[in-house]
C-alpha positions as a Markdown table, in Angstrom:
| # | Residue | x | y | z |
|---|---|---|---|---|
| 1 | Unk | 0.0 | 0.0 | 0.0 |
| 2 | Unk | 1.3 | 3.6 | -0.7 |
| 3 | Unk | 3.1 | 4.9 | 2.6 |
| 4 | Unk | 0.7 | 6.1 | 5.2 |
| 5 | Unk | -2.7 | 4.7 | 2.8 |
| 6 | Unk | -5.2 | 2.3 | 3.3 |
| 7 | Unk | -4.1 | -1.1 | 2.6 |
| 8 | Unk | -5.5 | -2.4 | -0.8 |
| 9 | Unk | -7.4 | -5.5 | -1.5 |
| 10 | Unk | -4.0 | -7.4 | -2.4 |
| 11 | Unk | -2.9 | -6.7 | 0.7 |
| 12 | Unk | -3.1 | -9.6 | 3.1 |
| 13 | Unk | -4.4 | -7.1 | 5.9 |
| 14 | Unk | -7.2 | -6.2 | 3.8 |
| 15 | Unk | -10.2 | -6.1 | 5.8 |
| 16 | Unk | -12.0 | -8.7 | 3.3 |
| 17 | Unk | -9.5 | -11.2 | 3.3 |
| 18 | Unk | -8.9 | -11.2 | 6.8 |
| 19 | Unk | -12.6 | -11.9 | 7.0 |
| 20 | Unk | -12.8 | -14.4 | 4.6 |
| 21 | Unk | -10.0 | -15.8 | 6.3 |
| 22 | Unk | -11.8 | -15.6 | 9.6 |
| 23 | Unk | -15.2 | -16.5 | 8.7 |
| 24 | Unk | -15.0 | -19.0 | 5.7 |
| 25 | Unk | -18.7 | -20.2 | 5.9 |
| 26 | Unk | -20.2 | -16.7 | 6.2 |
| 27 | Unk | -17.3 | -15.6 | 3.7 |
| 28 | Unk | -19.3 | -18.6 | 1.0 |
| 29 | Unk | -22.4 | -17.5 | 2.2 |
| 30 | Unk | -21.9 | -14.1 | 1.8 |
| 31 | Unk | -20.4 | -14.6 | -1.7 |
| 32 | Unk | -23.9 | -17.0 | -2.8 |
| 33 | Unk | -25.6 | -15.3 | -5.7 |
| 34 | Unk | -28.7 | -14.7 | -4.7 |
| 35 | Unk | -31.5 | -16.2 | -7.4 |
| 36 | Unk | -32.9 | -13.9 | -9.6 |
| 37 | Unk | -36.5 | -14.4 | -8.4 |
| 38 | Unk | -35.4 | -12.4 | -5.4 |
| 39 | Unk | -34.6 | -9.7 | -7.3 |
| 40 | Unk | -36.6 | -6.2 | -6.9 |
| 41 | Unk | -39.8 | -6.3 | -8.7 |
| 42 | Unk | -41.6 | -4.4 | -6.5 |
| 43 | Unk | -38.3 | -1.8 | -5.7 |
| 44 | Unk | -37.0 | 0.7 | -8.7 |
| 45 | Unk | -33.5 | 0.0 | -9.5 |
| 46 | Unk | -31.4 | 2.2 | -7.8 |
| 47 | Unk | -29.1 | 2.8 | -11.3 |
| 48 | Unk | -31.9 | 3.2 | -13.6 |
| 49 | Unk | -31.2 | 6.0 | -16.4 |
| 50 | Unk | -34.6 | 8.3 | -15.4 |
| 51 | Unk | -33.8 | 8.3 | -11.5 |
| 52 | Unk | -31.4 | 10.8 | -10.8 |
| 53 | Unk | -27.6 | 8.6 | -9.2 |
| 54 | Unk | -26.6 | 10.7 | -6.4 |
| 55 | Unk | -23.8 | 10.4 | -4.2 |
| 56 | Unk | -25.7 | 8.6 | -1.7 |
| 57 | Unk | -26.2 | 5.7 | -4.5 |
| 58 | Unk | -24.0 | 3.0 | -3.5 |
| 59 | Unk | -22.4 | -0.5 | -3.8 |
| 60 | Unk | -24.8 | -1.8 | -0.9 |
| 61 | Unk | -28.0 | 0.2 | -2.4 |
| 62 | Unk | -27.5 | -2.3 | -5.5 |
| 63 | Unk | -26.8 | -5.0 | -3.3 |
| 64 | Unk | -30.5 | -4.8 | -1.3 |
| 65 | Unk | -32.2 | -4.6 | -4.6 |
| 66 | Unk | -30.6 | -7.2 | -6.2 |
| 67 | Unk | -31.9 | -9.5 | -3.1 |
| 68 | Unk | -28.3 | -10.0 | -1.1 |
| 69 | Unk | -29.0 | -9.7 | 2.2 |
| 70 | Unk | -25.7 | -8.8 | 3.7 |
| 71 | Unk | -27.7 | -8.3 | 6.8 |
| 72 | Unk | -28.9 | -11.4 | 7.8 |
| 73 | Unk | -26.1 | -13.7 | 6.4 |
| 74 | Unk | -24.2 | -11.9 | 9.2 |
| 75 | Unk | -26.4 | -12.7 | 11.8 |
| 76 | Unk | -27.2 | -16.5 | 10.5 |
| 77 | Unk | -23.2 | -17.0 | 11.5 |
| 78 | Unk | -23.7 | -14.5 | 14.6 |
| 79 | Unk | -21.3 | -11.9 | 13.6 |
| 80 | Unk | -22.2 | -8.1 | 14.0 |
| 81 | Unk | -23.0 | -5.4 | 11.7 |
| 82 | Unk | -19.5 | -4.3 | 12.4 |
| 83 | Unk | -18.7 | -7.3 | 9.6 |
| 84 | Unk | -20.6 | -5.2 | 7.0 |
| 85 | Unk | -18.2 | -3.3 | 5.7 |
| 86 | Unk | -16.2 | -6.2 | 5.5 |
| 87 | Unk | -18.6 | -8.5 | 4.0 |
| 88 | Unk | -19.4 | -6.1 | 1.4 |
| 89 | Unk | -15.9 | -5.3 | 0.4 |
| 90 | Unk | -15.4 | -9.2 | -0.4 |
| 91 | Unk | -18.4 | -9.5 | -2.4 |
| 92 | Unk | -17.3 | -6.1 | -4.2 |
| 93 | Unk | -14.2 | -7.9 | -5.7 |
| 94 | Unk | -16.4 | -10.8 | -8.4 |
| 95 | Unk | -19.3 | -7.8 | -9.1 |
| 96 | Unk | -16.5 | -5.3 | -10.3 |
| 97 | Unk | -13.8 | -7.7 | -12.3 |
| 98 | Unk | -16.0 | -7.5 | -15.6 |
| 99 | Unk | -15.1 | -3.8 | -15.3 |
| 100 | Unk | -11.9 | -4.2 | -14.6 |
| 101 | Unk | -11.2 | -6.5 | -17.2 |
| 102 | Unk | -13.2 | -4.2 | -19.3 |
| 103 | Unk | -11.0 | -1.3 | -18.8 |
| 104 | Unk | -7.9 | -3.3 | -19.2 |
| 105 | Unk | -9.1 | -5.0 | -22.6 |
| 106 | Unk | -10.4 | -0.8 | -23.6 |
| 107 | Unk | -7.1 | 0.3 | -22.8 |
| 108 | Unk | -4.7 | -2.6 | -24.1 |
| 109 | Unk | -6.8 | -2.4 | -27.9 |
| 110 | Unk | -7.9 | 1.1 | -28.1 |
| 111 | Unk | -7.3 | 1.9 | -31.8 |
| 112 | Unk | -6.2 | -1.2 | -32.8 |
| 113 | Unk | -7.8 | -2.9 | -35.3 |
């Protein structure tokens, strides 16, 4: 990590590994996509192009619509809400790789043919 930063995700003191390392069973349960039948189709989508994103929009505001209850995956393995941030953190890293991989692949071929 830069000097005097946050550690980053490949960091092994990165909050999400050490609590997949921790808590492997609420780790896996926390990482289980939920099915798509418990998906939103009473709630609006909280990234839909007519409703205004905001800074208040966020990683876990997608997560309750799409039907992951962070929540009570905690509590099934008794751990605290202070495992939230943690919990979302490691599901953060599968739900943003397309995008990384995305931007790499953008970058790597821009204007190549």
């Amino acid at each position: 990590p830069p000097p005097g930063g946050p550690p980053s995700h490949a960091d092994p003191a990165c909050h999400s590994r050490e609590f997949a390392r921790r808590h492997t069973r609420a780790a896996a349960a926390a990482l289980a996509v939920p099915p798509p039948s418990s998906a939103c189709s009473t709630q609006v989508h909280p990234f839909e192009n007519d409703q205004p994103t905001t800074e208040t929009t966020t990683l876990e505001d997608y997560l309750q619509w799409r039907g992951w209850d962070m929540k009570a995956t905690l509590e099934e393995y008794e751990l605290g809400s202070s495992y939230m941030e943690s919990a979302v953190g490691l599901v953060s890293h599968p739900l943003t790789f397309p995008l990384t991989l995305g931007r790499f692949v953008n970058q790597e071929f821009a204007g190549t043919s």
